[in-house]
Amino acid sequence: MTTHLTEAALAASNGHLDQIDYSAGAAARAGETLTRLGARSPIAILSDGVAKPVDDGDLLAKVVASIEASGFATEIVTPLIDDHGLVLDERTVQDSADRLAAAGGVVSVGSGTITDLGKAATAEGVPLVAVQSAASVNGYADAMSVLINAGAKSTRPTRWPSAILIESDALERSPDTLVGSGVGDAVAIGSSIADWVLASHLTGAEADPAVLTDLMDAVGRLHDGREADGAMPALVDALTYGGLSIGVVGSTAPLSGCEHLTSHILDMAAIAEGTEHDLHGRQVGVATVLSTALWEIALERDLVRIDAGTTYPEDTLDRVDTTWRVVDPSGRLSETCQANVAQKIAVWQETAATRPTIDAELIDRLRGLLAAPQYVSRTLSQWGAPLTFSDLTPAISEERAKWVLSALPFMRNRVTLADLLVMNGAWDDELIDAVFARAAAAGGGA
Ligand SMILES: [Zn+2]
């Protein structure tokens, strides 16, 4: 299976990522991997300082011993970590980049955030080995990092890791919260692929879901839960193929639709208010029950349609402003989001003349790509992942959960189903209540 992942990685990354080793003892091969990659001393080891147990001790100690045994000098680099934990804002990324600048090789040891930091803060051309300690997110095997810029969260192009070492023992022992996060991120394709195909169709871009076949197969294997045979390898496959698909397509769009925007909105609201938020994938899983319910209702009500003159209502930017002032009265987030939304409105208007209609064939294709909310919630519950906003840590109130969904089309420059619903005059409280009721019937929602 690892051979298969490595082949897929080579193709997806144009040779930048040439090794994915998922095995017991993968971390102990950090030293030989750096030698093969032509790294030189000192090797900077990026770590968040949280203990990661493996059968014979701690993962970080194992990595350091392996690198030193290959003759390299090592230096542990701990990024800036404040009360909110490790937050990849401008200051944190720059601080790490400065401290990694003299290294002849970088090894990140940890889960999604530390891996994203390694990719954002390590110069192109310097060997970068990601030692993956949890199957918590699909963002390892790609050349993107989730970063915070001016308070807004978005996925930015960074660089590929040169190699990924996935320590299977560390994965088996990783906390349930991280495993639940990985499953939540994986089930996102239950709605994200449909959003991608719809947006591509409407903006004249190519979208061929055939490139996602391995990914869809792996996510399907998650349905029987954590106790099933081959459960953890299926999760590693689902997340790794997810990352690689982003590389193949050159965009996060196939894996990031309404459900991801919902999770990003939760993060942005928490950051604006100075409160905590849950892990990316745990939020995405909850949001996927909701977004598949949204799709189901939109199709039932025949709202997935456009006419010649279909466009954003005049008051769209005002609605963006009203929405974001709820969590940030200073107007800073409103300004950022208005700029994003203005961008997609401009693109929509520029492409109006050549826009194809939505025909029955496209609707059939979309139906075929969507998961039912019940299917998503069953997978989540079989892995012990949260299903509802109140299951998240900290728990999200029903009022806040509904605000989050209402903010969906008013945040980024990416077109999703929600944009079409705004244009069709359907994006209102009645619809949002109906979506929550549908999600609740499947075990999810508020
Ligand atoms: Zn994600």
Tab-separated table of C-alpha atoms and ligand atoms in Angstrom:
chain	number	residue	atom	x	y	z
A	1	MET	CA	0.000	0.000	0.000
A	2	THR	CA	2.852	2.376	0.813
A	3	THR	CA	4.318	1.710	-2.653
A	4	HIS	CA	0.991	2.677	-4.145
A	5	LEU	CA	0.906	5.914	-2.106
A	6	THR	CA	4.481	6.782	-3.105
A	7	GLU	CA	3.696	6.265	-6.792
A	8	ALA	CA	0.637	8.479	-6.472
A	9	ALA	CA	2.714	11.088	-4.605
A	10	LEU	CA	5.443	11.178	-7.255
A	11	ALA	CA	2.883	11.747	-9.970
A	12	ALA	CA	0.839	14.312	-8.045
A	13	SER	CA	3.820	16.376	-6.892
A	14	ASN	CA	5.852	16.270	-10.089
A	15	GLY	CA	8.605	14.465	-8.200
A	16	HIS	CA	8.797	16.870	-5.246
A	17	LEU	CA	7.333	14.313	-2.815
A	18	ASP	CA	9.087	11.048	-3.562
A	19	GLN	CA	8.542	8.925	-0.469
A	20	ILE	CA	5.547	8.061	1.693
A	21	ASP	CA	6.482	5.447	4.259
A	22	TYR	CA	3.560	4.222	6.399
A	23	SER	CA	4.877	1.469	8.637
A	24	ALA	CA	5.981	0.499	12.127
A	25	GLY	CA	9.412	2.080	12.508
A	26	ALA	CA	8.949	4.727	9.796
A	27	ALA	CA	10.106	7.472	12.202
A	28	ALA	CA	13.390	5.631	12.812
A	29	ARG	CA	14.193	6.089	9.117
A	30	ALA	CA	14.292	9.900	9.406
A	31	GLY	CA	18.118	9.928	9.377
A	32	GLU	CA	18.555	7.743	6.305
A	33	THR	CA	15.824	9.689	4.523
A	34	LEU	CA	17.659	12.983	5.123
A	35	THR	CA	20.907	11.429	3.856
A	36	ARG	CA	19.143	10.236	0.705
A	37	LEU	CA	17.703	13.723	0.186
A	38	GLY	CA	21.149	15.324	0.426
A	39	ALA	CA	20.464	17.237	3.659
A	40	ARG	CA	23.339	18.740	5.652
A	41	SER	CA	23.844	19.724	9.305
A	42	PRO	CA	22.306	21.224	11.259
A	43	ILE	CA	18.897	19.593	10.951
A	44	ALA	CA	16.126	21.660	12.527
A	45	ILE	CA	13.376	19.591	14.119
A	46	LEU	CA	10.086	21.433	14.340
A	47	SER	CA	8.052	20.197	17.295
A	48	ASP	CA	5.120	21.499	19.334
A	49	GLY	CA	6.593	19.915	22.455
A	50	VAL	CA	3.548	17.683	23.109
A	51	ALA	CA	4.531	14.097	23.973
A	52	LYS	CA	3.618	11.568	21.281
A	53	PRO	CA	3.915	8.062	22.707
A	54	VAL	CA	5.106	5.130	20.610
A	55	ASP	CA	5.676	1.557	21.764
A	56	ASP	CA	9.306	2.131	22.727
A	57	GLY	CA	9.172	5.656	24.122
A	58	ASP	CA	8.443	9.009	22.529
A	59	LEU	CA	8.185	9.785	18.824
A	60	LEU	CA	10.332	12.932	18.966
A	61	ALA	CA	13.142	11.151	20.833
A	62	LYS	CA	13.043	8.369	18.258
A	63	VAL	CA	13.331	10.854	15.392
A	64	VAL	CA	16.206	12.762	17.030
A	65	ALA	CA	18.117	9.509	17.719
A	66	SER	CA	17.679	8.398	14.111
A	67	ILE	CA	18.930	11.719	12.705
A	68	GLU	CA	21.939	11.863	15.030
A	69	ALA	CA	22.799	8.233	14.254
A	70	SER	CA	23.115	9.312	10.605
A	71	GLY	CA	25.758	11.843	11.618
A	72	PHE	CA	23.722	15.060	11.620
A	73	ALA	CA	23.736	17.751	14.299
A	74	THR	CA	20.190	18.557	15.442
A	75	GLU	CA	18.384	21.509	16.889
A	76	ILE	CA	14.816	21.426	18.227
A	77	VAL	CA	12.754	24.430	17.122
A	78	THR	CA	9.568	25.075	19.103
A	79	PRO	CA	7.307	27.611	17.367
A	80	LEU	CA	5.553	30.484	19.153
A	81	ILE	CA	2.647	28.997	21.073
A	82	ASP	CA	0.180	31.274	22.858
A	83	ASP	CA	-2.979	30.694	24.941
A	84	HIS	CA	-4.774	29.525	21.786
A	85	GLY	CA	-2.103	26.931	21.087
A	86	LEU	CA	-0.185	26.930	17.844
A	87	VAL	CA	-1.845	29.471	15.522
A	88	LEU	CA	-0.282	29.905	12.075
A	89	ASP	CA	-0.601	33.666	11.752
A	90	GLU	CA	1.909	35.939	9.993
A	91	ARG	CA	4.019	36.411	13.121
A	92	THR	CA	4.335	32.696	13.952
A	93	VAL	CA	5.214	31.673	10.399
A	94	GLN	CA	7.824	34.430	10.043
A	95	ASP	CA	9.365	33.608	13.432
A	96	SER	CA	9.732	29.937	12.469
A	97	ALA	CA	11.056	30.806	8.995
A	98	ASP	CA	13.758	32.970	10.592
A	99	ARG	CA	14.755	30.210	12.964
A	100	LEU	CA	14.818	27.535	10.232
A	101	ALA	CA	16.791	29.692	7.799
A	102	ALA	CA	20.208	28.261	8.666
A	103	ALA	CA	19.126	24.605	8.655
A	104	GLY	CA	20.375	22.199	6.003
A	105	GLY	CA	17.281	20.079	6.430
A	106	VAL	CA	14.010	20.360	8.341
A	107	VAL	CA	11.974	17.615	9.991
A	108	SER	CA	8.505	18.385	11.321
A	109	VAL	CA	7.194	16.003	13.968
A	110	GLY	CA	3.494	16.176	14.675
A	111	SER	CA	0.043	16.443	13.213
A	112	GLY	CA	-1.586	18.822	10.744
A	113	THR	CA	-0.689	22.238	12.129
A	114	ILE	CA	2.999	21.544	12.690
A	115	THR	CA	3.227	19.959	9.225
A	116	ASP	CA	1.586	23.006	7.662
A	117	LEU	CA	4.058	25.228	9.501
A	118	GLY	CA	6.986	23.162	8.196
A	119	LYS	CA	5.731	23.618	4.626
A	120	ALA	CA	5.127	27.354	5.122
A	121	ALA	CA	8.407	28.150	6.909
A	122	THR	CA	10.964	25.929	5.132
A	123	ALA	CA	12.644	27.420	2.070
A	124	GLU	CA	12.080	25.679	-1.271
A	125	GLY	CA	15.066	23.453	-2.058
A	126	VAL	CA	15.793	22.557	1.582
A	127	PRO	CA	14.935	18.883	2.254
A	128	LEU	CA	11.748	18.745	4.358
A	129	VAL	CA	10.689	15.503	6.032
A	130	ALA	CA	7.252	15.373	7.662
A	131	VAL	CA	6.975	12.777	10.422
A	132	GLN	CA	3.215	12.347	10.730
A	133	SER	CA	2.012	11.455	14.218
A	134	ALA	CA	-1.740	11.343	13.647
A	135	ALA	CA	-4.267	10.770	10.873
A	136	SER	CA	-6.034	13.992	11.754
A	137	VAL	CA	-6.398	15.990	8.535
A	138	ASN	CA	-5.857	15.569	4.782
A	139	GLY	CA	-3.321	18.374	4.573
A	140	TYR	CA	-0.079	16.379	4.874
A	141	ALA	CA	0.561	15.217	1.336
A	142	ASP	CA	0.064	18.487	-0.501
A	143	ALA	CA	1.797	21.799	-1.199
A	144	MET	CA	-0.675	23.926	0.781
A	145	SER	CA	-0.936	25.218	4.333
A	146	VAL	CA	-3.900	26.551	6.252
A	147	LEU	CA	-2.775	29.982	7.443
A	148	ILE	CA	-4.316	32.969	9.193
A	149	ASN	CA	-3.872	36.269	7.380
A	150	ALA	CA	-5.351	39.435	8.870
A	151	GLY	CA	-7.555	37.245	11.065
A	152	ALA	CA	-9.009	35.279	8.143
A	153	LYS	CA	-8.253	31.611	7.648
A	154	SER	CA	-7.424	30.346	4.186
A	155	THR	CA	-5.439	27.654	2.437
A	156	ARG	CA	-2.345	29.098	0.792
A	157	PRO	CA	0.133	27.545	-1.645
A	158	THR	CA	3.355	26.675	0.219
A	159	ARG	CA	5.629	23.766	-0.726
A	160	TRP	CA	5.632	19.964	-0.838
A	161	PRO	CA	7.312	17.972	1.886
A	162	SER	CA	10.172	15.966	0.334
A	163	ALA	CA	9.160	12.812	2.233
A	164	ILE	CA	6.403	11.765	4.639
A	165	LEU	CA	7.110	9.200	7.343
A	166	ILE	CA	3.925	7.916	8.966
A	167	GLU	CA	4.641	6.027	12.161
A	168	SER	CA	1.861	3.444	12.344
A	169	ASP	CA	2.288	2.854	16.073
A	170	ALA	CA	1.930	6.582	16.822
A	171	LEU	CA	-1.251	6.626	14.727
A	172	GLU	CA	-2.786	3.711	16.637
A	173	ARG	CA	-2.021	5.526	19.899
A	174	SER	CA	-3.051	8.999	18.779
A	175	PRO	CA	-5.908	10.573	20.797
A	176	ASP	CA	-9.520	9.838	19.783
A	177	THR	CA	-10.029	13.548	19.132
A	178	LEU	CA	-7.362	13.513	16.396
A	179	VAL	CA	-8.739	10.309	14.861
A	180	GLY	CA	-12.248	11.825	14.865
A	181	SER	CA	-10.805	14.881	13.189
A	182	GLY	CA	-9.261	12.784	10.420
A	183	VAL	CA	-12.543	10.984	9.761
A	184	GLY	CA	-14.433	14.289	9.758
A	185	ASP	CA	-12.040	15.736	7.185
A	186	ALA	CA	-12.331	12.580	5.061
A	187	VAL	CA	-16.154	12.464	4.933
A	188	ALA	CA	-16.188	16.036	3.579
A	189	ILE	CA	-16.156	14.615	0.045
A	190	GLY	CA	-19.810	13.669	0.659
A	191	SER	CA	-20.589	17.281	-0.286
A	192	SER	CA	-17.356	18.928	-1.444
A	193	ILE	CA	-17.037	17.110	-4.766
A	194	ALA	CA	-20.545	18.195	-5.757
A	195	ASP	CA	-19.717	21.806	-4.831
A	196	TRP	CA	-16.559	21.590	-6.939
A	197	VAL	CA	-18.339	20.134	-9.978
A	198	LEU	CA	-21.119	22.722	-9.691
A	199	ALA	CA	-18.741	25.683	-9.305
A	200	SER	CA	-16.521	24.447	-12.143
A	201	HIS	CA	-19.510	24.079	-14.419
A	202	LEU	CA	-20.726	27.586	-13.603
A	203	THR	CA	-17.349	29.268	-14.032
A	204	GLY	CA	-16.256	27.344	-17.114
A	205	ALA	CA	-13.443	25.402	-15.369
A	206	GLU	CA	-12.682	21.712	-15.849
A	207	ALA	CA	-13.688	19.220	-13.149
A	208	ASP	CA	-13.184	15.504	-13.617
A	209	PRO	CA	-14.103	13.506	-10.500
A	210	ALA	CA	-12.401	10.453	-12.069
A	211	VAL	CA	-9.101	11.723	-10.600
A	212	LEU	CA	-10.656	11.194	-7.158
A	213	THR	CA	-11.417	7.481	-7.575
A	214	ASP	CA	-8.776	6.214	-5.105
A	215	LEU	CA	-9.915	8.801	-2.598
A	216	MET	CA	-13.601	7.916	-2.909
A	217	ASP	CA	-12.755	4.228	-2.557
A	218	ALA	CA	-10.745	4.863	0.631
A	219	VAL	CA	-13.470	7.022	2.211
A	220	GLY	CA	-16.003	4.281	1.439
A	221	ARG	CA	-13.838	1.849	3.446
A	222	LEU	CA	-14.273	4.070	6.538
A	223	HIS	CA	-17.974	3.319	6.781
A	224	ASP	CA	-17.599	0.313	9.102
A	225	GLY	CA	-15.716	2.199	11.765
A	226	ARG	CA	-12.561	2.102	13.805
A	227	GLU	CA	-12.972	-1.505	14.972
A	228	ALA	CA	-13.205	-2.910	11.436
A	229	ASP	CA	-10.248	-4.677	9.797
A	230	GLY	CA	-7.954	-2.269	7.997
A	231	ALA	CA	-9.632	0.767	9.552
A	232	MET	CA	-6.529	2.876	10.222
A	233	PRO	CA	-4.901	2.105	6.837
A	234	ALA	CA	-8.179	3.145	5.210
A	235	LEU	CA	-8.042	6.446	7.107
A	236	VAL	CA	-4.393	7.018	6.112
A	237	ASP	CA	-5.314	6.267	2.484
A	238	ALA	CA	-8.335	8.570	2.605
A	239	LEU	CA	-6.329	11.486	3.991
A	240	THR	CA	-3.209	10.915	1.884
A	241	TYR	CA	-5.107	10.515	-1.381
A	242	GLY	CA	-7.068	13.585	-0.310
A	243	GLY	CA	-3.907	15.662	-0.062
A	244	LEU	CA	-2.542	14.251	-3.319
A	245	SER	CA	-5.813	14.990	-5.132
A	246	ILE	CA	-5.332	18.629	-4.190
A	247	GLY	CA	-1.927	18.399	-5.868
A	248	VAL	CA	-3.284	16.740	-9.007
A	249	VAL	CA	-6.117	19.228	-9.418
A	250	GLY	CA	-3.957	22.171	-8.314
A	251	SER	CA	-6.639	23.435	-5.937
A	252	THR	CA	-8.258	22.487	-2.644
A	253	ALA	CA	-11.661	22.932	-4.304
A	254	PRO	CA	-12.539	19.211	-4.782
A	255	LEU	CA	-12.146	18.655	-1.030
A	256	SER	CA	-13.400	21.957	0.268
A	257	GLY	CA	-16.971	23.029	-0.299
A	258	CYS	CA	-19.747	24.254	1.987
A	259	GLU	CA	-18.594	21.996	4.827
A	260	HIS	CA	-15.086	23.470	4.895
A	261	LEU	CA	-16.324	27.038	4.726
A	262	THR	CA	-18.522	26.243	7.734
A	263	SER	CA	-15.499	25.031	9.698
A	264	HIS	CA	-13.417	28.057	8.689
A	265	ILE	CA	-16.241	30.361	9.819
A	266	LEU	CA	-16.255	28.675	13.239
A	267	ASP	CA	-12.499	29.291	13.499
A	268	MET	CA	-12.743	32.905	12.385
A	269	ALA	CA	-15.559	33.657	14.846
A	270	ALA	CA	-13.573	32.081	17.706
A	271	ILE	CA	-10.410	33.979	16.805
A	272	ALA	CA	-12.330	37.265	16.506
A	273	GLU	CA	-13.932	36.738	19.912
A	274	GLY	CA	-10.774	35.415	21.547
A	275	THR	CA	-12.351	32.037	22.371
A	276	GLU	CA	-11.322	28.456	21.620
A	277	HIS	CA	-12.436	26.327	18.714
A	278	ASP	CA	-12.342	22.604	18.033
A	279	LEU	CA	-10.092	20.737	15.591
A	280	HIS	CA	-10.555	21.377	11.878
A	281	GLY	CA	-11.730	17.878	10.965
A	282	ARG	CA	-14.101	17.485	13.917
A	283	GLN	CA	-15.835	20.673	12.801
A	284	VAL	CA	-15.772	19.590	9.154
A	285	GLY	CA	-17.466	16.272	10.011
A	286	VAL	CA	-20.308	18.045	11.848
A	287	ALA	CA	-20.571	20.516	8.969
A	288	THR	CA	-20.731	17.705	6.394
A	289	VAL	CA	-23.935	16.300	7.914
A	290	LEU	CA	-25.323	19.822	7.560
A	291	SER	CA	-24.054	20.493	4.030
A	292	THR	CA	-25.307	17.169	2.673
A	293	ALA	CA	-28.700	18.078	4.204
A	294	LEU	CA	-28.466	21.473	2.485
A	295	TRP	CA	-27.773	19.838	-0.870
A	296	GLU	CA	-30.605	17.351	-0.387
A	297	ILE	CA	-33.122	20.119	0.313
A	298	ALA	CA	-31.836	22.372	-2.486
A	299	LEU	CA	-32.299	19.544	-5.000
A	300	GLU	CA	-35.748	18.641	-3.653
A	301	ARG	CA	-36.885	22.249	-3.939
A	302	ASP	CA	-35.425	22.634	-7.439
A	303	LEU	CA	-33.163	25.485	-6.285
A	304	VAL	CA	-30.067	24.273	-8.153
A	305	ARG	CA	-30.843	26.251	-11.280
A	306	ILE	CA	-29.874	29.431	-13.113
A	307	ASP	CA	-31.566	31.652	-15.662
A	308	ALA	CA	-29.938	34.063	-18.101
A	309	GLY	CA	-30.005	36.929	-15.598
A	310	THR	CA	-29.201	35.028	-12.408
A	311	THR	CA	-26.755	37.074	-10.341
A	312	TYR	CA	-25.992	38.201	-6.797
A	313	PRO	CA	-28.612	40.536	-5.276
A	314	GLU	CA	-27.714	44.232	-4.995
A	315	ASP	CA	-27.497	44.066	-1.205
A	316	THR	CA	-25.019	41.167	-1.066
A	317	LEU	CA	-22.080	43.186	0.294
A	318	ASP	CA	-24.382	44.758	2.906
A	319	ARG	CA	-25.355	41.265	4.012
A	320	VAL	CA	-21.668	40.373	4.296
A	321	ASP	CA	-21.155	43.395	6.534
A	322	THR	CA	-24.173	42.675	8.759
A	323	THR	CA	-23.116	39.038	9.094
A	324	TRP	CA	-19.528	39.630	10.220
A	325	ARG	CA	-20.277	42.518	12.569
A	326	VAL	CA	-22.041	39.963	14.788
A	327	VAL	CA	-18.647	38.502	15.788
A	328	ASP	CA	-16.365	41.444	14.986
A	329	PRO	CA	-17.926	44.870	15.614
A	330	SER	CA	-14.622	46.527	14.623
A	331	GLY	CA	-15.464	45.826	10.973
A	332	ARG	CA	-12.091	44.250	10.186
A	333	LEU	CA	-13.480	40.821	9.274
A	334	SER	CA	-16.318	42.471	7.396
A	335	GLU	CA	-13.777	44.321	5.278
A	336	THR	CA	-11.754	41.164	4.490
A	337	CYS	CA	-14.856	39.152	3.643
A	338	GLN	CA	-16.431	41.934	1.565
A	339	ALA	CA	-13.271	42.006	-0.560
A	340	ASN	CA	-13.443	38.207	-1.023
A	341	VAL	CA	-17.127	38.267	-1.932
A	342	ALA	CA	-16.681	41.257	-4.263
A	343	GLN	CA	-14.111	39.147	-6.140
A	344	LYS	CA	-16.515	36.279	-6.799
A	345	ILE	CA	-19.301	38.691	-7.763
A	346	ALA	CA	-16.952	40.277	-10.333
A	347	VAL	CA	-15.964	36.886	-11.770
A	348	TRP	CA	-19.609	35.840	-11.890
A	349	GLN	CA	-20.556	38.957	-13.846
A	350	GLU	CA	-17.575	38.686	-16.207
A	351	THR	CA	-18.417	35.084	-17.120
A	352	ALA	CA	-22.180	35.627	-17.461
A	353	ALA	CA	-22.236	35.660	-21.263
A	354	THR	CA	-20.558	32.254	-21.635
A	355	ARG	CA	-22.130	30.491	-18.662
A	356	PRO	CA	-23.767	27.151	-19.499
A	357	THR	CA	-27.169	26.361	-18.036
A	358	ILE	CA	-27.785	23.683	-15.436
A	359	ASP	CA	-29.387	20.768	-17.230
A	360	ALA	CA	-30.857	17.471	-16.050
A	361	GLU	CA	-27.626	15.670	-16.850
A	362	LEU	CA	-25.628	17.896	-14.488
A	363	ILE	CA	-28.234	17.450	-11.753
A	364	ASP	CA	-27.930	13.656	-12.151
A	365	ARG	CA	-24.145	13.884	-11.932
A	366	LEU	CA	-24.398	15.970	-8.767
A	367	ARG	CA	-26.829	13.509	-7.172
A	368	GLY	CA	-24.384	10.705	-7.925
A	369	LEU	CA	-21.549	12.528	-6.159
A	370	LEU	CA	-23.453	13.399	-2.981
A	371	ALA	CA	-23.639	11.348	0.199
A	372	ALA	CA	-26.850	11.245	2.239
A	373	PRO	CA	-26.668	12.964	5.654
A	374	GLN	CA	-27.445	9.595	7.309
A	375	TYR	CA	-24.480	7.958	5.575
A	376	VAL	CA	-22.120	10.700	6.758
A	377	SER	CA	-23.400	10.603	10.329
A	378	ARG	CA	-23.136	6.816	10.504
A	379	THR	CA	-19.467	6.916	9.447
A	380	LEU	CA	-18.750	9.627	12.014
A	381	SER	CA	-20.487	7.767	14.835
A	382	GLN	CA	-18.711	4.487	13.975
A	383	TRP	CA	-15.427	6.302	14.667
A	384	GLY	CA	-16.643	8.156	17.755
A	385	ALA	CA	-16.415	11.504	15.967
A	386	PRO	CA	-18.784	14.364	16.871
A	387	LEU	CA	-22.070	14.630	14.949
A	388	THR	CA	-23.563	17.892	16.209
A	389	PHE	CA	-22.401	21.431	17.034
A	390	SER	CA	-23.158	20.755	20.699
A	391	ASP	CA	-20.789	17.732	20.558
A	392	LEU	CA	-17.886	20.046	19.680
A	393	THR	CA	-15.419	21.384	22.254
A	394	PRO	CA	-16.303	24.019	23.255
A	395	ALA	CA	-19.977	23.287	22.510
A	396	ILE	CA	-21.552	25.641	19.967
A	397	SER	CA	-25.003	27.038	20.807
A	398	GLU	CA	-27.896	26.530	18.421
A	399	GLU	CA	-28.048	30.277	17.804
A	400	ARG	CA	-24.343	30.412	16.901
A	401	ALA	CA	-24.596	27.277	14.746
A	402	LYS	CA	-27.363	28.886	12.686
A	403	TRP	CA	-25.372	32.081	12.336
A	404	VAL	CA	-22.412	30.029	11.089
A	405	LEU	CA	-24.490	28.433	8.348
A	406	SER	CA	-26.029	31.786	7.425
A	407	ALA	CA	-22.517	33.243	6.946
A	408	LEU	CA	-21.558	30.519	4.464
A	409	PRO	CA	-21.853	32.470	1.181
A	410	PHE	CA	-20.516	35.664	2.752
A	411	MET	CA	-16.948	34.725	3.541
A	412	ARG	CA	-14.694	33.626	0.724
A	413	ASN	CA	-14.221	34.038	-3.008
A	414	ARG	CA	-15.161	30.405	-3.697
A	415	VAL	CA	-18.555	29.738	-5.292
A	416	THR	CA	-20.549	26.947	-3.678
A	417	LEU	CA	-24.143	25.799	-3.708
A	418	ALA	CA	-24.878	28.508	-1.109
A	419	ASP	CA	-24.072	31.249	-3.637
A	420	LEU	CA	-26.650	29.897	-6.042
A	421	LEU	CA	-29.189	29.876	-3.219
A	422	VAL	CA	-28.392	33.534	-2.424
A	423	MET	CA	-28.899	34.423	-6.087
A	424	ASN	CA	-32.153	32.491	-6.213
A	425	GLY	CA	-33.499	34.391	-3.198
A	426	ALA	CA	-33.652	31.219	-1.108
A	427	TRP	CA	-30.930	31.961	1.444
A	428	ASP	CA	-33.139	32.843	4.418
A	429	ASP	CA	-33.997	31.753	7.963
A	430	GLU	CA	-36.671	29.310	6.801
A	431	LEU	CA	-34.145	27.423	4.664
A	432	ILE	CA	-31.552	27.404	7.428
A	433	ASP	CA	-34.088	26.024	9.928
A	434	ALA	CA	-35.092	23.336	7.424
A	435	VAL	CA	-31.446	22.316	6.925
A	436	PHE	CA	-30.906	21.990	10.667
A	437	ALA	CA	-34.092	19.929	10.988
A	438	ARG	CA	-32.958	17.619	8.182
A	439	ALA	CA	-29.497	17.240	9.723
A	440	ALA	CA	-31.094	16.535	13.128
A	441	ALA	CA	-33.186	13.739	11.599
A	442	ALA	CA	-29.870	12.141	10.552
A	443	GLY	CA	-28.384	12.533	14.048
A	444	GLY	CA	-26.522	15.770	13.309
A	445	GLY	CA	-27.257	19.496	13.294
A	446	ALA	CA	-27.283	21.772	16.335
B	1	ZN	ZN	-9.988	19.821	5.552
